[in-house]
mmCIF file of C-alpha atoms in Angstrom:
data_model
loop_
_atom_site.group_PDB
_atom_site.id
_atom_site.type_symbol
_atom_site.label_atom_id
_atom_site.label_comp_id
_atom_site.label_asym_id
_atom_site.label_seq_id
_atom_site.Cartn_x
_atom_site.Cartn_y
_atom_site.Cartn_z
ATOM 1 C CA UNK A 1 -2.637 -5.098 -9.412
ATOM 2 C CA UNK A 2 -2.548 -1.405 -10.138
ATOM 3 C CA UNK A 3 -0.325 0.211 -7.457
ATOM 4 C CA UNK A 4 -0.008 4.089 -6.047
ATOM 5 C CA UNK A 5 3.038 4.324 -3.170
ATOM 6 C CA UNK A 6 2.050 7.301 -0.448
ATOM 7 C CA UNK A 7 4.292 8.769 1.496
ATOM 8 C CA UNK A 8 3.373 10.250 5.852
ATOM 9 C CA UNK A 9 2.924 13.574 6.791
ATOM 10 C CA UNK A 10 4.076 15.021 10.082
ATOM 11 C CA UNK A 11 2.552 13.231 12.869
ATOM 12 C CA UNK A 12 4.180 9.880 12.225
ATOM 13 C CA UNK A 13 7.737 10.578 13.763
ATOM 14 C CA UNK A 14 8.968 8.434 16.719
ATOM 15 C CA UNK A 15 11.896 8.188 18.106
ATOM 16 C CA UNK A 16 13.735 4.956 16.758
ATOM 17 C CA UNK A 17 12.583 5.530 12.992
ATOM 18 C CA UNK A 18 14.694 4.296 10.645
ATOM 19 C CA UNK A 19 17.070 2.797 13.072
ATOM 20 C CA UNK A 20 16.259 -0.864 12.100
ATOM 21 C CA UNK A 21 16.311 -0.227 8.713
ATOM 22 C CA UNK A 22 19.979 1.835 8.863
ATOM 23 C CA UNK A 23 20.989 -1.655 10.689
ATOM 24 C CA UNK A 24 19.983 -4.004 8.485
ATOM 25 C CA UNK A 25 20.903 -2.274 5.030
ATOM 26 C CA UNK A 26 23.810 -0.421 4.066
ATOM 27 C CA UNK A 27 22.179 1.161 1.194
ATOM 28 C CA UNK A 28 19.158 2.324 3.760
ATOM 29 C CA UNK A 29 22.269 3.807 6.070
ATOM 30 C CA UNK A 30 23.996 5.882 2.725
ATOM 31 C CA UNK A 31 21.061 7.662 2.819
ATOM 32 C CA UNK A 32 20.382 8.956 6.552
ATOM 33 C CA UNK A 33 24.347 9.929 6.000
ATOM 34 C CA UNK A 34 23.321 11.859 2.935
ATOM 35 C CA UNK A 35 20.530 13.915 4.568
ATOM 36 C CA UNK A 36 23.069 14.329 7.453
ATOM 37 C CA UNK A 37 25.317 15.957 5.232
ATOM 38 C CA UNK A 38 22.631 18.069 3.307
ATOM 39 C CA UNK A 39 21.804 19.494 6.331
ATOM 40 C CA UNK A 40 24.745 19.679 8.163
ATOM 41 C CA UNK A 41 23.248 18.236 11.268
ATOM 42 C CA UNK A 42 23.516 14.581 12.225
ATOM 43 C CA UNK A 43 19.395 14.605 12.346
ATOM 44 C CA UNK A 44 19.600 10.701 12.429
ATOM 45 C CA UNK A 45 21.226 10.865 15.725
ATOM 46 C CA UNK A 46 17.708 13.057 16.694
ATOM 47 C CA UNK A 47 16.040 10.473 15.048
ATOM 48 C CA UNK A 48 17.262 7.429 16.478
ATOM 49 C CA UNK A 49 18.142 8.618 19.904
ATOM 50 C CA UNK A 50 16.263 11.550 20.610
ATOM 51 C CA UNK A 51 15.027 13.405 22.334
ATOM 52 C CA UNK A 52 11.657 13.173 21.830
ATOM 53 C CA UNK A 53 10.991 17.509 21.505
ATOM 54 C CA UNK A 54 13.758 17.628 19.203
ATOM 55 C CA UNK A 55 12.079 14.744 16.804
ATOM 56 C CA UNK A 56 9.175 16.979 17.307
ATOM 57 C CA UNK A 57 10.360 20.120 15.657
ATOM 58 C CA UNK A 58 9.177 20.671 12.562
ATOM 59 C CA UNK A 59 12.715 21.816 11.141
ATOM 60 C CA UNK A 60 13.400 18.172 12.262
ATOM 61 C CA UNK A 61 10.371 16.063 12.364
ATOM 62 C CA UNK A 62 9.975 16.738 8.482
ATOM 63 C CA UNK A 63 13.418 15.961 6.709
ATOM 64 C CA UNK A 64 13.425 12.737 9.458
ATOM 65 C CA UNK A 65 10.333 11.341 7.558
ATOM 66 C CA UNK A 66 11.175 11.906 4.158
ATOM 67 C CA UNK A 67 14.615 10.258 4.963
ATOM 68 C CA UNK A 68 13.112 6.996 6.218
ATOM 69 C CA UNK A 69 10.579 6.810 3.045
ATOM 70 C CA UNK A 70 13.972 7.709 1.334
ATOM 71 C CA UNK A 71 15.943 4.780 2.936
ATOM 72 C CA UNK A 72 12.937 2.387 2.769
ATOM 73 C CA UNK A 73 12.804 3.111 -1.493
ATOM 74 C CA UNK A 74 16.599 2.616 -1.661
ATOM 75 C CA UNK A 75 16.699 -0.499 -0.062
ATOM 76 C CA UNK A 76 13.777 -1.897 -2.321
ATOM 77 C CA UNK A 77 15.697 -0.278 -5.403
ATOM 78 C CA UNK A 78 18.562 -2.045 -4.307
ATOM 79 C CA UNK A 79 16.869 -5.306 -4.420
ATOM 80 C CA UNK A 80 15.615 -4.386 -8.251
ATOM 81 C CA UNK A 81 12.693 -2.811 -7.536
ATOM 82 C CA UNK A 82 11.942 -0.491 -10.533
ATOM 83 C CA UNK A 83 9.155 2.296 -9.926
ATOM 84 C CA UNK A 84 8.314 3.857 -13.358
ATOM 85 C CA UNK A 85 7.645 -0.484 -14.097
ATOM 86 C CA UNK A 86 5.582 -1.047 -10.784
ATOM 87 C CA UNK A 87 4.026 1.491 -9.431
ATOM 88 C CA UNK A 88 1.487 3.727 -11.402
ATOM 89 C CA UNK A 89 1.235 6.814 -9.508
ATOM 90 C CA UNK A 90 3.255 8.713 -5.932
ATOM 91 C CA UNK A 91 1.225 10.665 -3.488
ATOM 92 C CA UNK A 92 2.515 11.989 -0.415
ATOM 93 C CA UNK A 93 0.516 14.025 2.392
ATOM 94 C CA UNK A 94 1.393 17.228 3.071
ATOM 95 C CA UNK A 95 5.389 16.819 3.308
ATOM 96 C CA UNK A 96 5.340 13.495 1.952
ATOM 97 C CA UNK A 97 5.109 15.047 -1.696
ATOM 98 C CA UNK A 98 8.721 16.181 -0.865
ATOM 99 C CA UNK A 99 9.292 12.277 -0.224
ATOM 100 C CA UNK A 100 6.771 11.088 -3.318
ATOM 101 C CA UNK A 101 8.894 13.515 -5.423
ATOM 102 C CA UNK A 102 12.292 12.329 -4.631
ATOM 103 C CA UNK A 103 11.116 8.420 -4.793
ATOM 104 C CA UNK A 104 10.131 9.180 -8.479
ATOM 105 C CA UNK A 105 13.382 11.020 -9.302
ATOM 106 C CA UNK A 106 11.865 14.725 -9.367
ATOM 107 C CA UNK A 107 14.304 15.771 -6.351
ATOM 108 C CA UNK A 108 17.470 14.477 -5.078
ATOM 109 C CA UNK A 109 17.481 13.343 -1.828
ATOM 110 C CA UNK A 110 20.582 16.044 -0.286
ATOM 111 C CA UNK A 111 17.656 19.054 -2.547
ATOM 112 C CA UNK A 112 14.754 17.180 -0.636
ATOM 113 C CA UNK A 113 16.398 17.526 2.806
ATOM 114 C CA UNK A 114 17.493 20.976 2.373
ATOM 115 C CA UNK A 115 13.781 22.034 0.594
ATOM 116 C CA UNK A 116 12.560 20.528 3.633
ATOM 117 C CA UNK A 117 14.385 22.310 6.359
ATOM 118 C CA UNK A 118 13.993 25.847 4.824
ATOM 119 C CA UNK A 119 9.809 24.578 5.115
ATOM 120 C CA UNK A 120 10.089 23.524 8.414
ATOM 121 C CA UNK A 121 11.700 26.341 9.435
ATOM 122 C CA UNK A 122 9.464 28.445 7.347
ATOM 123 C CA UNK A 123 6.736 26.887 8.636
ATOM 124 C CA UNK A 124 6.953 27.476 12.039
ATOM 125 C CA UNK A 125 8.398 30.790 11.889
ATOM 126 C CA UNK A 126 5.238 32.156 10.369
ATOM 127 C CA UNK A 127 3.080 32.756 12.892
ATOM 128 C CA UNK A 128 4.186 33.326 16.896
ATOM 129 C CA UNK A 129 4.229 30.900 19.694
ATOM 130 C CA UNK A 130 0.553 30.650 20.808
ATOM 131 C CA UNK A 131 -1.454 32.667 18.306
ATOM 132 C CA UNK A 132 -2.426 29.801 15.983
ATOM 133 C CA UNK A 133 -4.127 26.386 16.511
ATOM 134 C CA UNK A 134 -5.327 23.401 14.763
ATOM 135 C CA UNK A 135 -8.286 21.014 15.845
ATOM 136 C CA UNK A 136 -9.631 17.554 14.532
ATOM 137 C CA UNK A 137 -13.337 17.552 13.591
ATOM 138 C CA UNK A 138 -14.540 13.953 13.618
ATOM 139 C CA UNK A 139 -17.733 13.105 13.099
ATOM 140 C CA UNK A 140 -18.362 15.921 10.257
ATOM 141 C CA UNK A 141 -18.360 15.635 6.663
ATOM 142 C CA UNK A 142 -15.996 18.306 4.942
ATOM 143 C CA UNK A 143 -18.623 20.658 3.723
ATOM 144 C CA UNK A 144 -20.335 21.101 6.982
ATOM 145 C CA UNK A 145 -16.456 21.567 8.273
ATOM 146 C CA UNK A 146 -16.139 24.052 5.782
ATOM 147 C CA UNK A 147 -18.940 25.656 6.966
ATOM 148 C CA UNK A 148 -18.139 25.722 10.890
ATOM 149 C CA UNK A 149 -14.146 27.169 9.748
ATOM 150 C CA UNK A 150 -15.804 29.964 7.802
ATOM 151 C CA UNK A 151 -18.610 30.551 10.742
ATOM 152 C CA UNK A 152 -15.704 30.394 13.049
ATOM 153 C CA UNK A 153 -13.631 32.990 11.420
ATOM 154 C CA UNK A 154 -15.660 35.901 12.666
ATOM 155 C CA UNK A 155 -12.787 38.661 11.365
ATOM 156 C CA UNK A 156 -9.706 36.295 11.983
ATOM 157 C CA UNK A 157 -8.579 33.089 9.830
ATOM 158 C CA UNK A 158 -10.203 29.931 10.145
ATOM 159 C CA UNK A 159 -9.892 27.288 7.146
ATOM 160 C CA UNK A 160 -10.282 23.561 6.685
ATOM 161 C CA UNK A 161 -6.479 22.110 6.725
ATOM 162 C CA UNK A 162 -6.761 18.666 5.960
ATOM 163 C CA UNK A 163 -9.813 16.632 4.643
ATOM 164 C CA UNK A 164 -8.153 13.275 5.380
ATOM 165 C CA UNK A 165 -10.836 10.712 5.786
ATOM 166 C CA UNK A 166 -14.771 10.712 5.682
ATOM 167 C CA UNK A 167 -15.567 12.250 9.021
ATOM 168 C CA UNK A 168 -11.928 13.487 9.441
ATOM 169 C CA UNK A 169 -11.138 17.263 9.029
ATOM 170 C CA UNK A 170 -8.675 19.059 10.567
ATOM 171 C CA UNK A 171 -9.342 23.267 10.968
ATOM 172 C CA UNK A 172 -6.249 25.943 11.656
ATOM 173 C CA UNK A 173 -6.090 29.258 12.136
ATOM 174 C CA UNK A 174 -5.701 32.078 14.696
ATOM 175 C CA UNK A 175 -6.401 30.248 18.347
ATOM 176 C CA UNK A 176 -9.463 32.115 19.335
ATOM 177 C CA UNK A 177 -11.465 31.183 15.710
ATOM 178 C CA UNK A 178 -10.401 27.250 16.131
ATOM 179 C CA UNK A 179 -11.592 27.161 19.679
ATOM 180 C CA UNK A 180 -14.807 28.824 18.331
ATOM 181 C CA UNK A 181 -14.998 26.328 15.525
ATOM 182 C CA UNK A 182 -14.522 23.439 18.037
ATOM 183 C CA UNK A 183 -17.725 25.135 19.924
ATOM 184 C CA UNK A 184 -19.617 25.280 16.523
ATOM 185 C CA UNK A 185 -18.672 21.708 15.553
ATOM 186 C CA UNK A 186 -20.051 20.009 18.513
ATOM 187 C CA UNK A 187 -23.488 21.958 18.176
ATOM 188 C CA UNK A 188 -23.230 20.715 14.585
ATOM 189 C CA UNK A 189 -23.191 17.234 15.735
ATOM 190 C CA UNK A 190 -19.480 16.301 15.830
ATOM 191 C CA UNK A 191 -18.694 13.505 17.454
ATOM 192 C CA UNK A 192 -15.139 14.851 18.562
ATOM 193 C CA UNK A 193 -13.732 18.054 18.724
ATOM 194 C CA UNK A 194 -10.275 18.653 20.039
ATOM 195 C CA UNK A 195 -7.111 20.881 19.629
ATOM 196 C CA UNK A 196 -4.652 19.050 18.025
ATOM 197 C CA UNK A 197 -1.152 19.300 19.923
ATOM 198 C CA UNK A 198 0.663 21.060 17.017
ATOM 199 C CA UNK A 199 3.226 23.985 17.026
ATOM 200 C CA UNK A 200 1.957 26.086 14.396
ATOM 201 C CA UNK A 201 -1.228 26.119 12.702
ATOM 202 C CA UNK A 202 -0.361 24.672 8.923
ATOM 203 C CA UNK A 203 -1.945 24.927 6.104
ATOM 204 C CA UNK A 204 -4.254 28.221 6.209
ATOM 205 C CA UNK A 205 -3.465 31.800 5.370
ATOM 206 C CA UNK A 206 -1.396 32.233 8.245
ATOM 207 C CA UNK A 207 1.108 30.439 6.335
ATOM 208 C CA UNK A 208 1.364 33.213 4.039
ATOM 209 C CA UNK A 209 5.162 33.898 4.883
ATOM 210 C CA UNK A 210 6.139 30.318 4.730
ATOM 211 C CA UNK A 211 4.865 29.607 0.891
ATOM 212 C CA UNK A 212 7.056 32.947 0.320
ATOM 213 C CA UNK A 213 10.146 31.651 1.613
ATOM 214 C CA UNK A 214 9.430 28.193 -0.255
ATOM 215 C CA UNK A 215 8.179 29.985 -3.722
ATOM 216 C CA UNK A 216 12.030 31.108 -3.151
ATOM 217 C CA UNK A 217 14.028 27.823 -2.197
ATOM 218 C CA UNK A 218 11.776 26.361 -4.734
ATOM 219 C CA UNK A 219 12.549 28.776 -7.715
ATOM 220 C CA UNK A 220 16.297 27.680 -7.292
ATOM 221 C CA UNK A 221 15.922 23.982 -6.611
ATOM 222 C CA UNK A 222 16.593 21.766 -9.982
ATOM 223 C CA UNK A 223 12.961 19.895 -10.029
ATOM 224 C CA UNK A 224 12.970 16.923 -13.192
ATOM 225 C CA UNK A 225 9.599 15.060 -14.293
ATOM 226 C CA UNK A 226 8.543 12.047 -11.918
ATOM 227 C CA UNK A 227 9.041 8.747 -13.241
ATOM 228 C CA UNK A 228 5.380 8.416 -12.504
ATOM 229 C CA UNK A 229 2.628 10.975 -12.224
ATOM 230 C CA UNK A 230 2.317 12.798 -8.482
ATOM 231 C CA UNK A 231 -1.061 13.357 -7.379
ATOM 232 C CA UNK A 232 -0.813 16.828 -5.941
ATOM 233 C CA UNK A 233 -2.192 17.779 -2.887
ATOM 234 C CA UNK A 234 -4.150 20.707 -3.592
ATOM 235 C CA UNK A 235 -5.053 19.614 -7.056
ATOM 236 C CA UNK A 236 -6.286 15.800 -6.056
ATOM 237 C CA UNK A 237 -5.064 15.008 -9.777
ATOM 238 C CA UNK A 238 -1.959 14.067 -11.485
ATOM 239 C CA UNK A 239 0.768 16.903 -12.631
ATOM 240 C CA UNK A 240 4.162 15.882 -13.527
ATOM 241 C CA UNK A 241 5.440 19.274 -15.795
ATOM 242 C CA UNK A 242 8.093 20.793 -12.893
ATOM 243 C CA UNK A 243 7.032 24.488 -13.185
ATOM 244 C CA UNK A 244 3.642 23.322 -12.310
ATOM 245 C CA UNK A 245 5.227 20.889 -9.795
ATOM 246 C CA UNK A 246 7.217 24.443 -7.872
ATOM 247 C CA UNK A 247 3.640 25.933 -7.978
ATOM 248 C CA UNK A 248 1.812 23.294 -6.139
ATOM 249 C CA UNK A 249 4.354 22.758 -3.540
ATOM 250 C CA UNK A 250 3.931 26.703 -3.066
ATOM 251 C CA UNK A 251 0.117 26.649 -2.853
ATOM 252 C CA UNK A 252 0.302 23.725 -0.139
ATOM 253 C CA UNK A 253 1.859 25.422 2.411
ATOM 254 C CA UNK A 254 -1.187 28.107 2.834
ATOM 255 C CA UNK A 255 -4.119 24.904 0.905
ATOM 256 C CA UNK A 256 -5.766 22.072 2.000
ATOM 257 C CA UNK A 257 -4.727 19.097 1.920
ATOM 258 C CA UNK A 258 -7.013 17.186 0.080
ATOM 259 C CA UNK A 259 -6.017 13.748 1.003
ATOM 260 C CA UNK A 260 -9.759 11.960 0.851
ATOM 261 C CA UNK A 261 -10.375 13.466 -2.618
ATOM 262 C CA UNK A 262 -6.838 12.535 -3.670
ATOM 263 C CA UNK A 263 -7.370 8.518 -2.767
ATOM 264 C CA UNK A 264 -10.641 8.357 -4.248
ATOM 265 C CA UNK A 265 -9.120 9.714 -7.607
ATOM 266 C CA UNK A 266 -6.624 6.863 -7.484
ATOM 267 C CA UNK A 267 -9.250 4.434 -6.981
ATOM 268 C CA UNK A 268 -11.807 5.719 -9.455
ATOM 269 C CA UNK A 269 -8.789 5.849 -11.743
ATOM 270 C CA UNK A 270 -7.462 1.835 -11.380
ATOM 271 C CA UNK A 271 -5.678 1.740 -8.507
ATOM 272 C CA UNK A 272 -6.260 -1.216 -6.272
ATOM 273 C CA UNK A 273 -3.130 -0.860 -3.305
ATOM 274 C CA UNK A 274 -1.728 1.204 -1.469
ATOM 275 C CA UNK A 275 1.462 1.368 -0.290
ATOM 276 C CA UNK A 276 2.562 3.223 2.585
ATOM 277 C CA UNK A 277 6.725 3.891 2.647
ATOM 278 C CA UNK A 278 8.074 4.884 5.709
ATOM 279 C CA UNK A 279 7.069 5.366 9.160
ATOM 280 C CA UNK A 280 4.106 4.043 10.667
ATOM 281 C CA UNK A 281 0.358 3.300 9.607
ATOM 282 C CA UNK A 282 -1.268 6.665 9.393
ATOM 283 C CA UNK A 283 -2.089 6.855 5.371
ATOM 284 C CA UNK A 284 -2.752 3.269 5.608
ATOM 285 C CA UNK A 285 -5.677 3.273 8.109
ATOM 286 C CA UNK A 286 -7.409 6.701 5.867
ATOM 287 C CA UNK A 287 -6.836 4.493 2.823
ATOM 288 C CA UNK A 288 -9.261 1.631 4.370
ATOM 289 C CA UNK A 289 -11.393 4.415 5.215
ATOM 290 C CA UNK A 290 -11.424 5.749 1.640
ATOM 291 C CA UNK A 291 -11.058 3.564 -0.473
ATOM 292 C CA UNK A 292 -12.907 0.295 1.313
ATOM 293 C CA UNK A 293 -12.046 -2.343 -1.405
ATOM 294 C CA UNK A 294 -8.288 -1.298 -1.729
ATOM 295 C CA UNK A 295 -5.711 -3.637 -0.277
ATOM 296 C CA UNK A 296 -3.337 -1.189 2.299
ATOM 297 C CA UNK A 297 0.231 -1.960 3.035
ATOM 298 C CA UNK A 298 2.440 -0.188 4.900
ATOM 299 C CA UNK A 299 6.758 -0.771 4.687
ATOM 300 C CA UNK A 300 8.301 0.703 6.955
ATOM 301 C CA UNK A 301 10.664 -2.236 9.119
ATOM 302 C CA UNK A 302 13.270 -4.832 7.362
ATOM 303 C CA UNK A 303 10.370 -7.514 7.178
ATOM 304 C CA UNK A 304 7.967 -5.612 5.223
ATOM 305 C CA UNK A 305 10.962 -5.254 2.363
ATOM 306 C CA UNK A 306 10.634 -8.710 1.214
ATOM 307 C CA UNK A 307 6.799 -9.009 1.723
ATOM 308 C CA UNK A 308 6.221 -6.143 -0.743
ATOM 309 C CA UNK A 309 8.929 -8.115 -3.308
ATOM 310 C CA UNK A 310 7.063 -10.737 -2.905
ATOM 311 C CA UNK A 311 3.435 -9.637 -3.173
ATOM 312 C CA UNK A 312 5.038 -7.345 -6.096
ATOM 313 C CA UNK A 313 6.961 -10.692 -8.295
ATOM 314 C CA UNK A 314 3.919 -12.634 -7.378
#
């Protein structure tokens, strides 16, 4: 059993995350008080209690997910789980390479947190309230999206976000060019094409302003080596030199996120499961998508800690 752990993007926050994990473990509770104290907010009480907008901001929604992957690998490293001896590679969609990076020791979870916020904030400061969109193409195969974003443009920005899946791709950009490309896509033969409910339009050039303010916070953050090789977003292959590390995590604010190409490199390159740490299924339903002969598991709730030991002593 070769294993890669991935680590959800934005979209998989709910209210309640992390709660039953915080409960059951002390050493999954230390950390939500850490991040609370990084930040100077008591984001677990957001978390666990809401309400549901604030979960939703992205200042919020993304230090609250790498928390619970956080929590999730401290409870299984509590138990004597050893990464570097189990697992062969981290991947992490969009924010989750903030979370793949601190579960291999390349950030501390307090810098993670912190990194996190100034992105979120970042992030969603970038463009106003309104001007930008992003849409789901399903039913499309990248290339062809690539095509309808760049038909789309017409003068303004229109890129492909997020390949996530075969027939998956998610556009952004200014408003009027996504609603164009959502036109363009159905004449193409998509088999959906809707605006995704999203408060800022991530990962085009629009971003432009957010990878500045992160090339910044990154330049002073103290990055180490993963314990195991990331596989970078933009890249879709394996970096684990720092400096190249700060440069990636700039060039995925404004890149796509190449999440199909980055699971079929883990499979064509040994790996066999998939492990999904922290909230929800997301990454685990692309992964059967992917990568059809993989095994998928997802940990994110007190049970699921002792069915990975297991399936890992086993």
């Amino acid at each position: 059993m070769t294993i890669a752990f991935t680590f959800p993007g934005q979209g998989s926050q709910s209210v309640g995350m992390g709660k039953a994990l915080a409960d059951a473990f002390p050493d999954a509770r230390a950390v939500f008080e850490e991040v609370d104290e990084a930040l100077g907010q008591k984001l677990s009480d957001v978390m666990w209690n809401g309400p549901d907008d604030a979960l939703m901001l992205t200042a919020n929604a993304q230090p609250a997910l790498m928390a619970v992957s956080l929590a999730t690998m401290r409870v299984l490293e509590a138990r004597g789980f050893d990464l570097a001896a189990s697992v062969s590679y981290v991947a992490g969609h969009s924010l989750g390479e903030y979370s793949a990076l601190a579960a291999a020791g390349s950030l501390d979870v307090g810098t993670a947190a912190r990194l996190l916020r100034v992105r979120g904030d970042a992030m969603q400061n970038a463009v106003p309230v309104g001007q930008g969109a992003m849409a789901a193409l399903l039913g499309l195969d990248f290339d062809v999206a690539v095509e309808v974003a760049r038909d789309a443009a017409q003068g303004e920005v229109c890129q492909a976000a997020n390949d996530n899946a075969p027939g998956q791709v998610v556009v952004s950009g200014h408003l009027a060019a996504v609603e164009r490309a959502i036109e363009i896509a159905k004449a193409k033969g998509a088999r959906r094409a809707v605006m995704l409910p999203v408060s800022a339009p991530f990962h085009c050039a629009l971003m432009a302003p957010a990878a500045d303010a992160m090339a910044e916070a990154l330049a002073g953050a103290n990055i180490s080596a993963p314990a195991v090789p990331l596989v970078a977003n933009v890249l879709a292959a394996p970096i684990t030199d720092p400096s190249e590390i700060r440069a990636r995590l700039v060039e995925q604010v404004t890149g796509t996120v190449r999440w199909r190409e980055s699971v079929t490199w883990l499979a064509q390159n040994g790996v066999d499961t998939f492990v999904e740490i922290g909230t929800g299924k997301v990454l685990t339903g692309m992964v059967k998508r992917i990568a059809r002969d993989a095994a998928g598991l997802a940990i994110n709730a007190p049970d699921d800690i002792d069915i990975l030991m297991e399936k890992i002593s086993g």
